[in-house]
CSV table of C-alpha atoms in Angstrom, one decimal:
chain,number,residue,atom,x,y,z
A,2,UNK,CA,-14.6,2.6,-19.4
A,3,UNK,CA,-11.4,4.0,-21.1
A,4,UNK,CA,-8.2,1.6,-21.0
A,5,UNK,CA,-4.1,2.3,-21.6
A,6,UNK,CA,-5.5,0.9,-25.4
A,7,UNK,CA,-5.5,2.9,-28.8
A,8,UNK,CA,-8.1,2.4,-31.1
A,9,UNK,CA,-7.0,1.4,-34.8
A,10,UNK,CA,-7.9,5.0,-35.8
A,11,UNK,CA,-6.0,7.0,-33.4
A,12,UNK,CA,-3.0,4.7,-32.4
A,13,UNK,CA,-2.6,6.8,-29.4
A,14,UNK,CA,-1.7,5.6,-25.3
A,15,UNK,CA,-2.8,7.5,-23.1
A,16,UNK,CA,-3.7,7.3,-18.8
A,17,UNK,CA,-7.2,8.6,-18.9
A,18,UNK,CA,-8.8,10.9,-15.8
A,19,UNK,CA,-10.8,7.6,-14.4
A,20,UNK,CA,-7.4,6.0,-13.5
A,21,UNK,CA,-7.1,8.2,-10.7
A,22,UNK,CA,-3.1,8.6,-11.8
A,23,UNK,CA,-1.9,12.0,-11.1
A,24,UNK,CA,1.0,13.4,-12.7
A,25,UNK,CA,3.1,14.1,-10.0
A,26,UNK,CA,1.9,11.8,-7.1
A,27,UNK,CA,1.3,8.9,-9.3
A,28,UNK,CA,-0.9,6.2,-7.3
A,29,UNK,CA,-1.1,8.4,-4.1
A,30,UNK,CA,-3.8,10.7,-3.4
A,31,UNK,CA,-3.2,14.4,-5.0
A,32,UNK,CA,-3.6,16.7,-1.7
A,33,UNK,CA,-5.8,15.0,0.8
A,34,UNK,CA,-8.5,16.8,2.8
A,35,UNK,CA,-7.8,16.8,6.4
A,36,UNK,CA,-10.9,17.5,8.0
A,37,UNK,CA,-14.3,16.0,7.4
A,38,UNK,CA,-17.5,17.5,7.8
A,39,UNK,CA,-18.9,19.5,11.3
A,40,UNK,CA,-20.7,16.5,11.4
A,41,UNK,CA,-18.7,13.9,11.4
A,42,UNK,CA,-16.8,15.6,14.7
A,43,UNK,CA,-16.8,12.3,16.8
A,44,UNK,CA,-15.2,10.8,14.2
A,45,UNK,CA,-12.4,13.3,14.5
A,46,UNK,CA,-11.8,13.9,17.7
A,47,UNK,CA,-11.2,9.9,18.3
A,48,UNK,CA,-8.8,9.7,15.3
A,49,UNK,CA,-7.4,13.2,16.4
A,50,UNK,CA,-6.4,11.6,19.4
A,51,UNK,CA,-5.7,7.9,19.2
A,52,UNK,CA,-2.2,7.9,21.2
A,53,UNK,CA,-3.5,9.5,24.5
A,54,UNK,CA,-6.6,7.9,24.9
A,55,UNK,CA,-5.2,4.5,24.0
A,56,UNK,CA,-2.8,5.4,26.8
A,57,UNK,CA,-5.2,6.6,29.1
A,58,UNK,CA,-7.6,3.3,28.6
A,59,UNK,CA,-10.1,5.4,27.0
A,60,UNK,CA,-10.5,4.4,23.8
A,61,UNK,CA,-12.7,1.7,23.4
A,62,UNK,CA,-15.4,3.9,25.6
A,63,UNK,CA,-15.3,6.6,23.8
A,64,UNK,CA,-15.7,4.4,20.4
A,65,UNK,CA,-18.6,2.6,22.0
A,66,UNK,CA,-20.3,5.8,22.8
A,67,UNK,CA,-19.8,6.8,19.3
A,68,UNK,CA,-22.7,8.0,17.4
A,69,UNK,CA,-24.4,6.1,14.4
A,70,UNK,CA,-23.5,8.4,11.8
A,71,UNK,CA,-24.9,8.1,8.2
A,72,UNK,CA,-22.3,8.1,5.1
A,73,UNK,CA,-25.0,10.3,3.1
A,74,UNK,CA,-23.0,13.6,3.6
A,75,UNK,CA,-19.7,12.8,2.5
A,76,UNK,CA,-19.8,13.4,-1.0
A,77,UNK,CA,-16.6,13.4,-3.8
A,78,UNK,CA,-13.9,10.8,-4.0
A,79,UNK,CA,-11.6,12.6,-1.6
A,80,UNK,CA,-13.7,13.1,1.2
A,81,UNK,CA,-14.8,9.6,1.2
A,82,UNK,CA,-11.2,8.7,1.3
A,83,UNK,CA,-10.3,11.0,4.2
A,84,UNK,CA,-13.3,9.1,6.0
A,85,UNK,CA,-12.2,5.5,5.0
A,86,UNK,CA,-9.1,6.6,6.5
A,87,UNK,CA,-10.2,7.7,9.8
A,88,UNK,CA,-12.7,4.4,10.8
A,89,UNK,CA,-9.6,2.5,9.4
A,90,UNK,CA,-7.8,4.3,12.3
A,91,UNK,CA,-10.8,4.0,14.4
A,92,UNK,CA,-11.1,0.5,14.2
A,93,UNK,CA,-7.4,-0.2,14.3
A,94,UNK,CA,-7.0,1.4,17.7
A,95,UNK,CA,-10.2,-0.5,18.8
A,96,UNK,CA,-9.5,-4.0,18.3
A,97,UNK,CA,-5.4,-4.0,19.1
A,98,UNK,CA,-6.3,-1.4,21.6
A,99,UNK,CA,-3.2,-1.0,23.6
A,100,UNK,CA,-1.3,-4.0,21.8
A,101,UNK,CA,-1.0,-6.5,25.1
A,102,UNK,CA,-2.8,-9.6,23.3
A,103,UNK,CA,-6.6,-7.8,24.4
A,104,UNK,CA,-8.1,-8.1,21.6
A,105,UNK,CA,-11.6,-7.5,20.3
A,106,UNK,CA,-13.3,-9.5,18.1
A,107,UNK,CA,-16.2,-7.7,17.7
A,108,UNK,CA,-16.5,-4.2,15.7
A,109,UNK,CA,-19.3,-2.4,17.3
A,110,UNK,CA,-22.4,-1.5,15.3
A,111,UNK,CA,-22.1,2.2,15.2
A,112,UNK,CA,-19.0,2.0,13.5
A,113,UNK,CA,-19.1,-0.9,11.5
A,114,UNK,CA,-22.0,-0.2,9.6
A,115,UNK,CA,-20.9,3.4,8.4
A,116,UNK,CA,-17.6,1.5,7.8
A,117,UNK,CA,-18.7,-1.2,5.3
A,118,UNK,CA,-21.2,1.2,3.7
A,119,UNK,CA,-18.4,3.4,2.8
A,120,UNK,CA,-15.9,0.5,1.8
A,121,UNK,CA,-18.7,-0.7,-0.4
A,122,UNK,CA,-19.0,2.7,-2.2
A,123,UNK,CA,-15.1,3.0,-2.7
A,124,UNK,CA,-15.0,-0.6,-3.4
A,125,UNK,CA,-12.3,-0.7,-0.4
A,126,UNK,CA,-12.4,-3.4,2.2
A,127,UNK,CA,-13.6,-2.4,5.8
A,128,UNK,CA,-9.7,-2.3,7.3
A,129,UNK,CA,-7.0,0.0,7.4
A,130,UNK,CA,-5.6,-0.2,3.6
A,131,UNK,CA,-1.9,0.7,2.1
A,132,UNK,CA,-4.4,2.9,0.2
A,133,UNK,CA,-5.5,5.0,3.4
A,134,UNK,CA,-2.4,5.2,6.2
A,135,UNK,CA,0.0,5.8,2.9
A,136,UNK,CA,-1.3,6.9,-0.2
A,137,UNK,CA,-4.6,9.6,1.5
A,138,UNK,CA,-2.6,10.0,4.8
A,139,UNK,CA,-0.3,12.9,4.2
A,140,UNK,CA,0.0,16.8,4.0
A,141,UNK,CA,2.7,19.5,3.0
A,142,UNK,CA,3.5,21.9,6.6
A,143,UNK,CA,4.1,24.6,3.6
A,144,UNK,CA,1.3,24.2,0.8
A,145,UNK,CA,3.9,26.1,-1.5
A,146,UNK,CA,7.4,24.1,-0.3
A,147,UNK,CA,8.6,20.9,-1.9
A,148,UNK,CA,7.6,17.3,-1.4
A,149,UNK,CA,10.6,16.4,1.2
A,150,UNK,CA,10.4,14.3,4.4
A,151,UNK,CA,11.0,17.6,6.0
A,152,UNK,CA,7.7,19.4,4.7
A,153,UNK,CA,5.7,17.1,5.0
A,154,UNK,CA,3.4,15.4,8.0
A,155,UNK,CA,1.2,12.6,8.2
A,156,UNK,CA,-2.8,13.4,8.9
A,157,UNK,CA,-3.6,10.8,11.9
A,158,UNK,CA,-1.0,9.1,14.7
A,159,UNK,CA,-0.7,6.0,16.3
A,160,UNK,CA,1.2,4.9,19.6
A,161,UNK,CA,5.0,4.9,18.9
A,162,UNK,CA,5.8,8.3,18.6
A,163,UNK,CA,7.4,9.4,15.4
A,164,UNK,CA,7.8,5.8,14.2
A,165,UNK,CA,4.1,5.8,12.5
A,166,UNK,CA,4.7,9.3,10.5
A,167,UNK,CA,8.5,7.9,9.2
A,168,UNK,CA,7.0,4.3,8.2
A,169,UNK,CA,4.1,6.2,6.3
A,170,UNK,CA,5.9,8.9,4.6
A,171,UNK,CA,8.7,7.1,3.3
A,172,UNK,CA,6.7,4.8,1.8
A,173,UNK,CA,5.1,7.3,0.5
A,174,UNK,CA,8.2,9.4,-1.0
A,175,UNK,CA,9.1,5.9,-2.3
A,176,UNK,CA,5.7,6.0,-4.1
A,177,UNK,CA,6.0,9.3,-5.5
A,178,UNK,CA,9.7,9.0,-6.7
A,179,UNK,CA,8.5,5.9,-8.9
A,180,UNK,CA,5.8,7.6,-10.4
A,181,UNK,CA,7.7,9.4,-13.0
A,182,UNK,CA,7.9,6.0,-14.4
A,183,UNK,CA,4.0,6.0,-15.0
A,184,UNK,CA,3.9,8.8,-17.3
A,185,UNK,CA,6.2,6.8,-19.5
A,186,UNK,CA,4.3,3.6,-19.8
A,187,UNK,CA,2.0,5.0,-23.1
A,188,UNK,CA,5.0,5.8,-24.4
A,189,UNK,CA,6.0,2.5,-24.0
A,190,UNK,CA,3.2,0.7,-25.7
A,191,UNK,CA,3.0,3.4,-28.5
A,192,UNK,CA,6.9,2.3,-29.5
A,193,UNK,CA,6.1,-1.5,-29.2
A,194,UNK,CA,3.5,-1.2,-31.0
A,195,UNK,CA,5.1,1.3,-34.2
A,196,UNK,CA,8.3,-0.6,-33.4
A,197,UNK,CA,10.3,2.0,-32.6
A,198,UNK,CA,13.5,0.6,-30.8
A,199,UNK,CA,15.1,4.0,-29.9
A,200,UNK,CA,12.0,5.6,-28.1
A,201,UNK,CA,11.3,2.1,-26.9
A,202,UNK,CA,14.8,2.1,-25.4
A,203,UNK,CA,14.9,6.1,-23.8
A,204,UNK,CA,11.6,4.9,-22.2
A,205,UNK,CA,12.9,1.9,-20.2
A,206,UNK,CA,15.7,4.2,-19.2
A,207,UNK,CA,13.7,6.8,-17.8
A,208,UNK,CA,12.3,4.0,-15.7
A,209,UNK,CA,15.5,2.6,-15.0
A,210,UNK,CA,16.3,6.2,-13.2
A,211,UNK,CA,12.6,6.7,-11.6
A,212,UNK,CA,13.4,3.2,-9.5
A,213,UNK,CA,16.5,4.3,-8.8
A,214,UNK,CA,15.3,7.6,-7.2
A,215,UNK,CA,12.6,4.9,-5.2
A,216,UNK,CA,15.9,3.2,-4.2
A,217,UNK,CA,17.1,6.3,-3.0
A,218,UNK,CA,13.6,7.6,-1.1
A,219,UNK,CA,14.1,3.8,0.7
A,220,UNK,CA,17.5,4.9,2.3
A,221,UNK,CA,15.2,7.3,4.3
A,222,UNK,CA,13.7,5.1,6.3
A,223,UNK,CA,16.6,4.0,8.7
A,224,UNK,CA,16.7,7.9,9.8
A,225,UNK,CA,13.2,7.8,10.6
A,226,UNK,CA,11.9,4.9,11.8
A,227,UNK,CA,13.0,2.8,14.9
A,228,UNK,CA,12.9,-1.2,14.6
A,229,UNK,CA,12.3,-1.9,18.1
A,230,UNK,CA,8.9,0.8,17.9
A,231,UNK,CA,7.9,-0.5,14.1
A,232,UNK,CA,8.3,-4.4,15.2
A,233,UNK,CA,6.3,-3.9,19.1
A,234,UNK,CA,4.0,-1.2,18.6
A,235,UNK,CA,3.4,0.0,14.5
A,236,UNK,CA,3.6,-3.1,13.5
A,237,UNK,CA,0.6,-4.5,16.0
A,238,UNK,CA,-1.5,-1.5,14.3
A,239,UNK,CA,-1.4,-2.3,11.0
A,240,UNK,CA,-1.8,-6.2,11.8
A,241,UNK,CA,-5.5,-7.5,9.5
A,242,UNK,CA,-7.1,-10.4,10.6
A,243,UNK,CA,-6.6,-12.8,7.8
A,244,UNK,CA,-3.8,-15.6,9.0
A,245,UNK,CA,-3.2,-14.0,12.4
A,246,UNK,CA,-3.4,-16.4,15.4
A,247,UNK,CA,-5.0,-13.9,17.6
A,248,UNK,CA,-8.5,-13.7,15.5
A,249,UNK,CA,-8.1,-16.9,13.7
A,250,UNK,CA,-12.1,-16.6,12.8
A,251,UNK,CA,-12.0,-13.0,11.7
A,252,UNK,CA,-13.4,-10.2,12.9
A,253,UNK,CA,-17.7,-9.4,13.5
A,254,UNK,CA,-18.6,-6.3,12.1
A,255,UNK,CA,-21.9,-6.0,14.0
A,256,UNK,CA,-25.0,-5.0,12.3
A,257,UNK,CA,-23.2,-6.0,8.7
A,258,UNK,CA,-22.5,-9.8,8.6
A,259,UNK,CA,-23.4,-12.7,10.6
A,260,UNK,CA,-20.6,-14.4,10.6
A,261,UNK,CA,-16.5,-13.1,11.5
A,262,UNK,CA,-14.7,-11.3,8.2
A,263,UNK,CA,-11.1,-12.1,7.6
A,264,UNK,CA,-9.2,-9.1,6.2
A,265,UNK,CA,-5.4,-8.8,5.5
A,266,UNK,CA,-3.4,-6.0,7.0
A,267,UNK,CA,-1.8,-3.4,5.3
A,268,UNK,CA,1.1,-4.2,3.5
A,269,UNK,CA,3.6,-3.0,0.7
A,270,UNK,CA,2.6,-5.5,-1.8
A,271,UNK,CA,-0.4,-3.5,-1.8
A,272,UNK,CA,0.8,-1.0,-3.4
A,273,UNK,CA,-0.2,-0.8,-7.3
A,274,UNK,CA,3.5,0.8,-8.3
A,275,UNK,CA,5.7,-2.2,-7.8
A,276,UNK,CA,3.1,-4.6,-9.2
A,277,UNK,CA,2.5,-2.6,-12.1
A,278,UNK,CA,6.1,-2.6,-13.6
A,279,UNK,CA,5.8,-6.5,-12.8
A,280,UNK,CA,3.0,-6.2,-15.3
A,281,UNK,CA,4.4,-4.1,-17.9
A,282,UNK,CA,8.3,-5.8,-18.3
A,283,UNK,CA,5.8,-9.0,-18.7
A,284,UNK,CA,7.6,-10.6,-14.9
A,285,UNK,CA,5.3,-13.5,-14.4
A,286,UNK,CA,5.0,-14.0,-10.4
A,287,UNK,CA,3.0,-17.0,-11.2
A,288,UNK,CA,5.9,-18.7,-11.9
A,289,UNK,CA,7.9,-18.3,-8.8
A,290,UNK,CA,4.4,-20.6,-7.4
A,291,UNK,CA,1.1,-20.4,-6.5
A,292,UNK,CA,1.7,-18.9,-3.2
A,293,UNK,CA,3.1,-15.4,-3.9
A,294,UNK,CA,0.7,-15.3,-7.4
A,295,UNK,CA,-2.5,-15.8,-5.5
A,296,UNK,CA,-1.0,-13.1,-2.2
A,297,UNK,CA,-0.2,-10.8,-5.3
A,298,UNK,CA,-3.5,-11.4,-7.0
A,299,UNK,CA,-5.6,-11.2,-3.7
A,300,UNK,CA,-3.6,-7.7,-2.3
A,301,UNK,CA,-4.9,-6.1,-5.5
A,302,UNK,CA,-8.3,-6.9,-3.9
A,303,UNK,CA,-6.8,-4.0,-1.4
A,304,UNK,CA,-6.6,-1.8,-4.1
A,305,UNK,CA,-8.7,1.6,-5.1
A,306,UNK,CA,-10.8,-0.3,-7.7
A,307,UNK,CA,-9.4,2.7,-10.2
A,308,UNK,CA,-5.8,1.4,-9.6
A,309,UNK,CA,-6.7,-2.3,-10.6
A,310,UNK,CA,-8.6,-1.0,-13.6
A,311,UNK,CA,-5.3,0.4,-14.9
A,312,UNK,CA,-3.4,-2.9,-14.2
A,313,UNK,CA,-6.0,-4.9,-15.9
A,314,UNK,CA,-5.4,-2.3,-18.6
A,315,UNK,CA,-1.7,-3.0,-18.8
A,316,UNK,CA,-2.2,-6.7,-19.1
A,317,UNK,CA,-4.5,-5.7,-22.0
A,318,UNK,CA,-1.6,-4.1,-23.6
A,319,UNK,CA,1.1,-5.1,-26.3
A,320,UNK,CA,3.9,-7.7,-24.3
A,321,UNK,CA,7.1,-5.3,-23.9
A,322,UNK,CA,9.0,-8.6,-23.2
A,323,UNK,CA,8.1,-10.4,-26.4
A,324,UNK,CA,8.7,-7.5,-28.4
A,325,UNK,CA,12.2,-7.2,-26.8
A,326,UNK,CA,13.1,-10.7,-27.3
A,327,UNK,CA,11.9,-11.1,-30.5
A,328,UNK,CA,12.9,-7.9,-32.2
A,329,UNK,CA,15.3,-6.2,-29.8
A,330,UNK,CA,18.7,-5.7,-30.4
A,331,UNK,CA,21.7,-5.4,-28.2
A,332,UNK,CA,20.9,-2.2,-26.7
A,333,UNK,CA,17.0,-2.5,-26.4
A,334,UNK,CA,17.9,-5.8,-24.5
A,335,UNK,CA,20.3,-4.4,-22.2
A,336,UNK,CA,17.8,-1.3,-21.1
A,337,UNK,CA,15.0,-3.8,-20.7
A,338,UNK,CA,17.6,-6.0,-18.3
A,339,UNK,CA,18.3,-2.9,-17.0
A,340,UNK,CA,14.8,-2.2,-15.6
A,341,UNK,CA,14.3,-6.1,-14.5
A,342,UNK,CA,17.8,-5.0,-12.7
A,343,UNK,CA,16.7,-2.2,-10.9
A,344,UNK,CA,13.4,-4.4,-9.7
A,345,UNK,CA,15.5,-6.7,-8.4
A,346,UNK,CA,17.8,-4.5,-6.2
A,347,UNK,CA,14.6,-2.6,-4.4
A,348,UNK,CA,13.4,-6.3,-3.7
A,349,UNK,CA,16.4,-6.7,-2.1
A,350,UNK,CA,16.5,-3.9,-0.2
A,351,UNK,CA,13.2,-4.5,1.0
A,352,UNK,CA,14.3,-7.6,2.0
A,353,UNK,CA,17.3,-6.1,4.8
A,354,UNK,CA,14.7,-3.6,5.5
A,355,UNK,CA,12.6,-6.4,6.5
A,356,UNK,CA,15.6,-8.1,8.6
A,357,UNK,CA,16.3,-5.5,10.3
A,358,UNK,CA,12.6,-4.5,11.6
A,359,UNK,CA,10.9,-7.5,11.4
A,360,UNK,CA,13.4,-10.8,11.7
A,361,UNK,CA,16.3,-9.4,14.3
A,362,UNK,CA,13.6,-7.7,16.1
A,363,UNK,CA,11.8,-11.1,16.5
A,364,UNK,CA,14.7,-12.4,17.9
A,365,UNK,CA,15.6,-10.4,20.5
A,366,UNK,CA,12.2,-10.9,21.8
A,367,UNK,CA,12.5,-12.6,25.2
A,368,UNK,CA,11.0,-16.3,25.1
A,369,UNK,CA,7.8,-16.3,26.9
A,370,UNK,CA,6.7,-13.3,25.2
A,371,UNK,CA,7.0,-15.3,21.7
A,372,UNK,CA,3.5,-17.2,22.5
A,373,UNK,CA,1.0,-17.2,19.8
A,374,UNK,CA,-1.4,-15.2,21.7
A,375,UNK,CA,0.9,-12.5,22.7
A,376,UNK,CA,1.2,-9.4,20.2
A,377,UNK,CA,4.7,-10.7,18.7
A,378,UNK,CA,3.3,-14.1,17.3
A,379,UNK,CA,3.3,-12.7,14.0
A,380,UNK,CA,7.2,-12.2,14.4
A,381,UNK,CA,7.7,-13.9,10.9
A,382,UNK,CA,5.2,-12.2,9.2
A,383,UNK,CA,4.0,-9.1,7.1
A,384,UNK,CA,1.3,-7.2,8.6
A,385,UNK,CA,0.0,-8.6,5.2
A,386,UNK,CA,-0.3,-12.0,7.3
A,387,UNK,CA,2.3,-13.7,4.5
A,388,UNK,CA,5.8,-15.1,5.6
A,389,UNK,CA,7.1,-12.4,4.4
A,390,UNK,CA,10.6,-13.7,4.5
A,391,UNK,CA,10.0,-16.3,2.0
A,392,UNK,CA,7.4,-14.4,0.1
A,393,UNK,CA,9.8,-12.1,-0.8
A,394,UNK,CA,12.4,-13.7,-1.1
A,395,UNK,CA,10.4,-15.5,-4.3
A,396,UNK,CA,9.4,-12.3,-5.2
A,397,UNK,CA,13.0,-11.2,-5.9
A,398,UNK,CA,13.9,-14.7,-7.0
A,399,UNK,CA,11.0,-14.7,-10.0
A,400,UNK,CA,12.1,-11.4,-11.0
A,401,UNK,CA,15.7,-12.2,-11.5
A,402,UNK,CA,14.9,-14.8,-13.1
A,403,UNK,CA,13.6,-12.7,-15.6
A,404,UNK,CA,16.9,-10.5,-17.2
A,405,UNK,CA,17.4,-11.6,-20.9
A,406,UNK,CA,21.3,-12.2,-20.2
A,407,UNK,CA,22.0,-13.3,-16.6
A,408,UNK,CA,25.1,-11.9,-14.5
């Protein structure tokens, strides 16, 4: 396999195809598909409509009555994607159902076994990943208009109205408005390693002003999402069942293993664009303790495997920070600061974002809904299952910690 490495002879960087990194998507999935196979229907028709017959009290009937399908037919990365993405859905819907604490703690056989097969093959775990409701979960309304909020619509729905398709899609617009800084990163290594200070320098700019643009993509999401719909209906959605109190064994996926699974929900630290800038300015999250090192290390689980191969590569790669320290002058110090800087103030926006939708939210919940068993006694904590207060908050911290010249 190819890596983000030059070979003595060429001395050239580059993001090779097996990376899955597109050029103007970055991590996200280039133009999903948005219908699988005739064959696959039942599939469809469930995810199709998730809101009314959750609503109605349908929906774990109909998934019961489900077909066993075989995986066989759906061939090519994106097609397998679009399907991860729909039994994620599937399954979602089935276990929190209608998100009043009745919970299942069983996957039935007819879904879980096409479900792990095809996690297996994309090297995905059987949940609903960052990967699938952000990343494969979107389409342009005109094929040939730009990639704004108001073109584009997410493929599959759950409860809450409009909350689902705001908290997707500007997470994904986030995504996409860091990704210029991807393209840069061979660049990067080539000037580290032919210590070149100037091109070094333009480089960590240019990321400086891709995270800035993320910054800005962030803003979006006051406009679009509601905090009392994320916090008591999205949120219960995207919940895993890893370190939630409601299947504190896991979940059975029938007909695969013997015993419960535990599986994390999705969550933003899934995401391989914040991480990977972590990697490259050489921000060691190990320091800030175990705790938020080992969530970090184990959300890359949760990862495309193509997307941890290129972090892996990064780490492989020539240390941006020692070079800086140890060579860099005034200016190549302040640019790199400059990029540590610009980490540090999207931390810290997630973290009001997380106030306001997670913490205040939690709050105002009246007291004898905040039992463990009821649908809010996660109020403290990612759909990740962290504290995500205080794993973020370390996040930041570590990463401040970090500039060259503090203040």
């Amino acid at each position: 396999m190819a890596h983000v490495t030059a070979s003595p002879m060429e001395r050239s960087w580059k993001i090779t195809e097996e990376y899955h990194i597109d050029e103007d998507v970055g991590f996200a999935l280039p133009n999903p598909l948005e219908k699988l196979p005739d064959d696959y229907n039942a599939w469809m028709v469930i995810a199709e409509h998730l809101p009314a017959l959750i609503e109605t009290g349908q929906l774990r009937a109909e998934v019961e009555k489900l077909p066993m399908l075989s995986i066989d037919d759906l061939r090519g990365h994106k097609l397998q994607r679009l399907a991860h993405l729909v039994l994620g859905y599937i399954t979602m819907a089935y276990v929190w159902n209608k998100g009043d604490g009745d919970v299942r703690k069983i996957l039935p056989r007819n879904i879980a076994i096409p479900y792990c097969k095809l996690s297996e093959k994309l090297g995905l775990p059987p949940i609903l990943v960052y990967a699938d409701c952000v990343l494969a979960n979107w389409k342009k309304k005109d094929p040939n208009g730009p990639m704004t909020y108001e073109n584009m619509d997410i493929l599959f729905s759950f409860p809450g109205g409009n909350c689902g398709k705001g908290f997707f899609l500007v997470s994904l617009l986030v995504e996409i408005a860091a990704a210029s800084a991807i393209k840069v990163i061979p660049i990067i290594f080539s000037a580290v390693q032919h210590q070149d200070q100037d091109t070094l320098q333009k480089a960590l700019l240019d990321i400086v002003s891709s995270l800035k643009k993320a910054l800005e993509a962030f803003h979006q999401i006051h406009e679009h999402v509601d905090p009392k719909l994320f916090f008591n209906v999205l949120r219960i959605y995207l919940s895993g069942w890893k370190g939630n109190p409601q299947l504190s064994e896991g979940l059975l996926y029938e007909g695969v293993w013997d015993t419960p699974r535990k599986f994390a929900g999705g969550s933003a630290a899934q995401s391989s664009i914040f991480q990977c800038f972590d990697v490259l300015l050489g921000i060691q999250q190990s320091a800030g303790g175990e705790s938020a090192a080992e969530f970090l290390q184990d959300m890359r689980t949760y990862m495309p495997p193509a997307h941890q191969d290129f972090l892996r590569s990064i780490e492989s790669g020539p240390s941006v920070r020692e070079f800086v320290l140890q060579k860099g002058g005034a200016d190549l110090q302040k640019a790199y600061d400059e990029c540590v800087k610009a980490l540090v103030s999207l931390r810290s926006y997630h973290l009001q974002i997380v106030t306001k939708y997670i913490v205040i939210p939690a709050r105002l919940q009246p007291k004898e809904s905040k039992k463990s068993e009821g649908p809010s006694g996660l109020e403290n904590k990612g759909t990740g299952g962290t504290d995500i207060m205080n794993f973020l908050k370390t996040v930041r911290s570590t990463t401040q910690k970090s500039l060259l010249k503090e203040g």
